[in-house]
Coordinates of C-alpha atoms in Angstrom, one line a residue:
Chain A
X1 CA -27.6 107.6 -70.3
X2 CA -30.6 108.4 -68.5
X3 CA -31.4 111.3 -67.7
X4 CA -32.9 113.4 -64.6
X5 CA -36.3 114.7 -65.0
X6 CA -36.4 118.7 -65.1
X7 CA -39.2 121.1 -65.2
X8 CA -38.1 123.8 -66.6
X9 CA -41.2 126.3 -65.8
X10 CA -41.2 126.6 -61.7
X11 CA -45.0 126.6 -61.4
X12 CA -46.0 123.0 -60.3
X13 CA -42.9 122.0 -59.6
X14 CA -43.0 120.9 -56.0
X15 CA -45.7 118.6 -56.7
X16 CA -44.5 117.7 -60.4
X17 CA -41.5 115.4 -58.3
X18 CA -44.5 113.2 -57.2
X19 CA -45.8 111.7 -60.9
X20 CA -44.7 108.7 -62.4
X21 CA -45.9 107.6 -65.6
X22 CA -46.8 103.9 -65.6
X23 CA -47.4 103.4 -69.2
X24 CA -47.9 104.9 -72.5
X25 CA -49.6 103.3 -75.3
X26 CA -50.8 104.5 -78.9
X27 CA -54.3 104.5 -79.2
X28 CA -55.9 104.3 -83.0
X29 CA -58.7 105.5 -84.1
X30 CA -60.6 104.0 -86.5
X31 CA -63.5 105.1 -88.9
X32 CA -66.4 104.0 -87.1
X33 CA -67.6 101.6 -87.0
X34 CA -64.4 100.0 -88.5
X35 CA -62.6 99.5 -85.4
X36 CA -63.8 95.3 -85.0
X37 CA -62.4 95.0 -88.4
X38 CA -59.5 96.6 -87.6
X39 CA -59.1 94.7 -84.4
X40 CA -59.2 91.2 -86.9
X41 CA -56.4 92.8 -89.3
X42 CA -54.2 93.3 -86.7
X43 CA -54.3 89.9 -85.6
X44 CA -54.2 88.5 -89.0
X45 CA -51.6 90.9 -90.5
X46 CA -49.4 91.4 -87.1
X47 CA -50.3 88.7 -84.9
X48 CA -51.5 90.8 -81.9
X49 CA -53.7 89.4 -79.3
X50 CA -56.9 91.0 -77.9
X51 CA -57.2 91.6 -74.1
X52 CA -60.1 93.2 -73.9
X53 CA -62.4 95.3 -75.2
X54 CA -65.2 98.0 -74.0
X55 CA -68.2 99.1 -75.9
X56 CA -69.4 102.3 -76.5
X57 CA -72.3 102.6 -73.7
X58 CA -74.7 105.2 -75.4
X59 CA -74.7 103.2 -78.6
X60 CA -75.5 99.9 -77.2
X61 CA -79.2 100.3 -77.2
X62 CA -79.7 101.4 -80.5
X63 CA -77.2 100.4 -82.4
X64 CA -77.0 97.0 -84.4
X65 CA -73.3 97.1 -84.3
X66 CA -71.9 98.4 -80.8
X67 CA -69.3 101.1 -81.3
X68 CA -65.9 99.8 -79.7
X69 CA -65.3 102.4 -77.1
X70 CA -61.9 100.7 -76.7
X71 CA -59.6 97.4 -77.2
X72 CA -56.6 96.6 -76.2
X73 CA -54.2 94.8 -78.2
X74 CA -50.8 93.3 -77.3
X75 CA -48.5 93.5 -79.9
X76 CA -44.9 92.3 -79.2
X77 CA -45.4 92.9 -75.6
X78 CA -46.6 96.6 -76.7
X79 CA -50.6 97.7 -75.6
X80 CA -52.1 99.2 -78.4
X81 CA -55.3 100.9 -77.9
X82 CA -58.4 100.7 -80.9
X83 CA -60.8 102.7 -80.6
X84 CA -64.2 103.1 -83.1
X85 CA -63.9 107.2 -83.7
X86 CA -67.7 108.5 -82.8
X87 CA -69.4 111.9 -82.8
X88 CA -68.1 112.0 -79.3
X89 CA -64.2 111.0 -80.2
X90 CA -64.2 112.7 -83.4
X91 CA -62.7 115.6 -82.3
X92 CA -60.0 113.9 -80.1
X93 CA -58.8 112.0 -83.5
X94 CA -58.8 114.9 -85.5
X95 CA -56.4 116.7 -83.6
X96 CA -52.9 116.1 -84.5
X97 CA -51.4 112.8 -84.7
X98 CA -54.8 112.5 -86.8
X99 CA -55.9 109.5 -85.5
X100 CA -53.3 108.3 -83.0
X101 CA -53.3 109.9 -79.8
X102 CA -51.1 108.9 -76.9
X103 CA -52.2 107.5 -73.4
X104 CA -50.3 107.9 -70.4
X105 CA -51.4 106.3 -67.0
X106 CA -50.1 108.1 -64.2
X107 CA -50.5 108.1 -60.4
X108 CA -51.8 111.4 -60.2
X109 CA -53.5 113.1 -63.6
X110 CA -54.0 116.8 -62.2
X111 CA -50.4 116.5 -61.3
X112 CA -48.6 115.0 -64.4
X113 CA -51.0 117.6 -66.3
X114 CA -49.6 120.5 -64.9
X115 CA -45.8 119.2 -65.3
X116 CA -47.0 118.8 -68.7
X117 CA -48.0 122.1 -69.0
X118 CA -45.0 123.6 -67.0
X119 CA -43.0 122.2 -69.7
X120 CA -44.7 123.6 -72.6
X121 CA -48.1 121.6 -73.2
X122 CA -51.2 123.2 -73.7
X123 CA -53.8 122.1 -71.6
X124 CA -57.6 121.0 -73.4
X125 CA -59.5 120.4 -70.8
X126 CA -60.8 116.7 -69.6
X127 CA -62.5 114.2 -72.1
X128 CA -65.5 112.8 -71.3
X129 CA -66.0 108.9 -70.8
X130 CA -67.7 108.6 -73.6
X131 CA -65.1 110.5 -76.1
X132 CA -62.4 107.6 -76.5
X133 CA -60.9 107.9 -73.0
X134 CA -58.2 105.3 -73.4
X135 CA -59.2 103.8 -69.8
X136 CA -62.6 105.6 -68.9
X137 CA -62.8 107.7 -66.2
X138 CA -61.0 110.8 -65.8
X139 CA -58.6 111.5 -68.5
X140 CA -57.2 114.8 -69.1
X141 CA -56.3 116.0 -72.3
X142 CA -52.9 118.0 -73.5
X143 CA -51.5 119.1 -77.0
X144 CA -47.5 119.6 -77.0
X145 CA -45.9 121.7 -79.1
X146 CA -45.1 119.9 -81.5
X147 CA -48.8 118.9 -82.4
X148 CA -49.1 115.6 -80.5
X149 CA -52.0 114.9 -78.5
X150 CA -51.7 112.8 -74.9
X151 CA -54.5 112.0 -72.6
X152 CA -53.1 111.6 -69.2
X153 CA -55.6 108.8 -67.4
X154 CA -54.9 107.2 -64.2
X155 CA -53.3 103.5 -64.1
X156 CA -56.8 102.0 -63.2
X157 CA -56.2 99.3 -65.0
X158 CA -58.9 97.4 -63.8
X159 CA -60.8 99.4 -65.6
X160 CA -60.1 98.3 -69.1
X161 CA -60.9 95.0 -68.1
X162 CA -64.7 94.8 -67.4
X163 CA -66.7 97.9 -67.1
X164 CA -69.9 97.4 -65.6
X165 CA -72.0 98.2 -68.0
X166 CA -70.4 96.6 -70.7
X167 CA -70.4 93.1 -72.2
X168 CA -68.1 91.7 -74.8
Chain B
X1 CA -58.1 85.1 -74.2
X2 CA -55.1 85.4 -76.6
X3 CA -56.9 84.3 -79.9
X4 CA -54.6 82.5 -82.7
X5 CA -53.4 84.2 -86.2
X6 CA -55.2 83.2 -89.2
X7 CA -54.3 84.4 -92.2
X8 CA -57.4 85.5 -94.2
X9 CA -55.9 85.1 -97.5
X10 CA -53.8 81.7 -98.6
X11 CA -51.5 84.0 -100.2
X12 CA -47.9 83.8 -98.5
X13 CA -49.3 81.6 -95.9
X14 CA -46.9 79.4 -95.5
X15 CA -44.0 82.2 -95.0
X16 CA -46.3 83.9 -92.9
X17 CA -46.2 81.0 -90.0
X18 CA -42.5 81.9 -89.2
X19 CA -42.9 85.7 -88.9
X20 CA -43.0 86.8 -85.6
X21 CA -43.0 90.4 -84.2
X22 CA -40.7 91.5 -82.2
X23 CA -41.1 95.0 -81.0
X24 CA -43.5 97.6 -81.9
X25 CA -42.5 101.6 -81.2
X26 CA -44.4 104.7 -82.8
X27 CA -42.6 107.3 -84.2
X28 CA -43.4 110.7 -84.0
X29 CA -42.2 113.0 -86.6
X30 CA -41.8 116.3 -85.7
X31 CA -41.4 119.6 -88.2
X32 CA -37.1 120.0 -89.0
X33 CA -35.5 120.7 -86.9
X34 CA -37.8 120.9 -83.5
X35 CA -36.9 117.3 -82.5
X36 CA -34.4 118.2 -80.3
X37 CA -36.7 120.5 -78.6
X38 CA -38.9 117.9 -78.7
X39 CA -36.9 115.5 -76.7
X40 CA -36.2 117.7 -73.9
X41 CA -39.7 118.5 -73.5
X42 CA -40.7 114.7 -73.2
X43 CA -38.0 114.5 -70.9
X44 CA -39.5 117.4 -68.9
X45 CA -42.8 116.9 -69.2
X46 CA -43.4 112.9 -69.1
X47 CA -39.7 111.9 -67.5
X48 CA -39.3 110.3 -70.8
X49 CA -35.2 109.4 -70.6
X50 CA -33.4 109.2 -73.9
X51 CA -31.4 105.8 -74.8
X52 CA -29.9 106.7 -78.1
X53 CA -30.2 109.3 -81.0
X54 CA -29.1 108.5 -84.9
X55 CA -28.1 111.8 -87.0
X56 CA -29.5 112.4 -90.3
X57 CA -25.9 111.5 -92.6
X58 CA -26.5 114.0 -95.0
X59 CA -27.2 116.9 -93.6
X60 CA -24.7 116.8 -90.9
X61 CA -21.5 118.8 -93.2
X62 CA -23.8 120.9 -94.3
X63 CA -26.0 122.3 -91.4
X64 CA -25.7 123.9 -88.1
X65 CA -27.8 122.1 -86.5
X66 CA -28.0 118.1 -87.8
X67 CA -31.1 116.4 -87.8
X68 CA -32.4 113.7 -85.9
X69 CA -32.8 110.9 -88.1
X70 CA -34.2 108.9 -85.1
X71 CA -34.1 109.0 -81.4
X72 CA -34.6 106.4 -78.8
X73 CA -37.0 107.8 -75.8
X74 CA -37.9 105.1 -73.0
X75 CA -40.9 106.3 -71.3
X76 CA -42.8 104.1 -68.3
X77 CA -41.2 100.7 -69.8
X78 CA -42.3 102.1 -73.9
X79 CA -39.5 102.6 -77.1
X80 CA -40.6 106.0 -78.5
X81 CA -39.0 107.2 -81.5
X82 CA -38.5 111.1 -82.6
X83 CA -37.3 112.2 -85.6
X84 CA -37.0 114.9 -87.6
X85 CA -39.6 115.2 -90.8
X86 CA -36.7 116.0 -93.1
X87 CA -37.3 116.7 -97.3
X88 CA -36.6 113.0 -97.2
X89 CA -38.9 111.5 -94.5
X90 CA -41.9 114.2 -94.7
X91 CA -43.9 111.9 -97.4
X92 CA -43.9 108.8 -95.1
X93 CA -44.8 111.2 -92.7
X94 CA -47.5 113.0 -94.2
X95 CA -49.8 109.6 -95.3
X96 CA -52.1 108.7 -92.3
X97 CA -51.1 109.1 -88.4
X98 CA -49.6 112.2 -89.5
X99 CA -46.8 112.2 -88.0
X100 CA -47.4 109.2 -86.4
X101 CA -46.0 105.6 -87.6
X102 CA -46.1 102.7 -85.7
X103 CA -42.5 100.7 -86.2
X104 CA -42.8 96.9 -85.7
X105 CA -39.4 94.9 -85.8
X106 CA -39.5 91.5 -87.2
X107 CA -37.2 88.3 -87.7
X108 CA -38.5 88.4 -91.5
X109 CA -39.1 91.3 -93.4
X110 CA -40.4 90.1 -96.4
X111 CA -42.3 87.9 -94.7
X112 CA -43.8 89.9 -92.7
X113 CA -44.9 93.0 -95.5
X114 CA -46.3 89.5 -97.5
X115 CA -48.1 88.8 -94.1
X116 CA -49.8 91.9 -94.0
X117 CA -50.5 92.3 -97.4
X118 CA -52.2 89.1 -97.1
X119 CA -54.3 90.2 -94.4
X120 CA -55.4 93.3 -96.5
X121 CA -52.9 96.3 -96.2
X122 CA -50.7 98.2 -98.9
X123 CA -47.1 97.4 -99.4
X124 CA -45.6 101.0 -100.4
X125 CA -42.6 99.9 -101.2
X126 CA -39.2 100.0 -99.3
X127 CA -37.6 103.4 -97.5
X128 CA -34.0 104.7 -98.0
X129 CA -32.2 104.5 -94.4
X130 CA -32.3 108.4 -94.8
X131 CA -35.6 108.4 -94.9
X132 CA -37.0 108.1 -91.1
X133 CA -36.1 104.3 -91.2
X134 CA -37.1 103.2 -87.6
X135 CA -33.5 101.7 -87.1
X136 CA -31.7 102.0 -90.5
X137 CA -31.2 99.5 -92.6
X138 CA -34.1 98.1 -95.1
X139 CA -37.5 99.2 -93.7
X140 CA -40.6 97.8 -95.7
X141 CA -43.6 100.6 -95.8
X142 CA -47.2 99.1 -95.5
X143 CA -50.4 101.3 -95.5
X144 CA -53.0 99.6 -93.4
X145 CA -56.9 99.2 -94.3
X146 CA -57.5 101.8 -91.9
X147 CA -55.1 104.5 -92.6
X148 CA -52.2 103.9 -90.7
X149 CA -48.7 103.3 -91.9
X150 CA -46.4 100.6 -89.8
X151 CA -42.9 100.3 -90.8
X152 CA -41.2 96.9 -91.1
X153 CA -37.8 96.5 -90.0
X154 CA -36.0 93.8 -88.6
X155 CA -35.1 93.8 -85.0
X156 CA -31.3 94.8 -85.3
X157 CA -31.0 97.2 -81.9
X158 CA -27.9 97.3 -82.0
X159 CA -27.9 99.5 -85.6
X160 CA -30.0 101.8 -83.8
X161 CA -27.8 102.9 -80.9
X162 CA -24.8 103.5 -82.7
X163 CA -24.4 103.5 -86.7
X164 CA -21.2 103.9 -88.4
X165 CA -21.0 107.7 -89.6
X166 CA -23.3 109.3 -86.6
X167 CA -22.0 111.2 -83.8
X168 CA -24.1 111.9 -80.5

């Protein structure tokens, strides 16, 4: 029942045939600086497990409690992202999907971007590190058309784990 | 650094030890009747590839076009589910996420709602099968602390790829 992949616009095309997408996972964003209480309810009310977690690095220094830039969760063999929604992520969250927005790691983000947009998606421009990116880095961000909002990172996974600055 | 469960509240503690979830998917609810155009552009734009699609019973005598009670996507190793925000399903998806729920499929049901209510979230009651039910069948509605609504259902695939009075 699978089916082939089709853009449907020609432009980007050609290098369209190139992007995979490695994973997708829901990241929630939490009324800051709720997210570490969230993070606890999930494991008590679900059972999920915490894999890591990344602080928010401008708020380290002069914050009591670090914002959580984000977690990961596994949850039925299922990452799911929680993020602390800042100044900085605020406006990410309050696009549609109010408060969940969808990650994809791919291989090539300026590529999967414009198959996105090819196919329909609008296009907003890249978020900053510092605004919730699901992985850090480079994350670019896209609205469908249906409302739903993805940010297309790479699959640096790595870079969940331990960022430099951070401490856990 | 998986951490153990603990239940914060005694309160259904004892069920709670035998829960275990199975399966979590979100479930994005687009505006009647765009969820067919909705699929195809997941397909185009992320390679998502469709598994299975439930029709919405009661509207298909009566309309053109029948909704899409729930569909199946498969996207870089994920369950993604669309659906149609019908009359029926537009309150469960207008309360937080909107138009996002995350579907988590259990052994236990009730169990698992007492779980989570246990740990602090808001059992809303039970949804008809007409009403976006992740799979069909009994789904138990809880509102997290944090705004988002998970649907309970037990892990019964099977219902989902090919109930009784649908027609792909």
């Amino acid at each position: 029942m699978a089916q082939q992949v089709e853009v449907q616009n020609g432009g980007g095309a050609a290098e369209a045939k190139a992007v995979s997408v490695t994973a997708v996972k829901p990241q929630l964003f939490v009324e800051a600086p709720k997210a570490s209480d969230a993070i606890s309810f999930y494991k008590a009310a679900f059972g999920a497990e915490e894999v890591s977690r990344s602080l928010h690095p401008k708020r380290k220094a002069d914050q009591e409690l670090p914002l959580i830039l984000s977690a990961q969760l596994l949850l039925a063999g299922t990452t799911i992202l929680i993020s602390d929604a800042s100044d900085d992520s605020a406006p990410a969250a309050k696009t549609a999907g109010a408060g969940i927005v969808l990650c994809l790691e791919t291989n090539d983000i300026d590529a999967a971007v414009s198959k996105a947009v090819s196919a329909g998606a609008v296009s907003e421009g890249e978020l900053e590190e510092t605004e919730g990116a699901c992985c850090g880095g480079r994350v670019g961000k896209v609205k469908d058309p249906y409302g739903f909002t993805w940010h297309i990172c790479s699959a640096a996974a790595a870079a969940c784990q331990e960022p430099a600055d951070v401490e856990a």
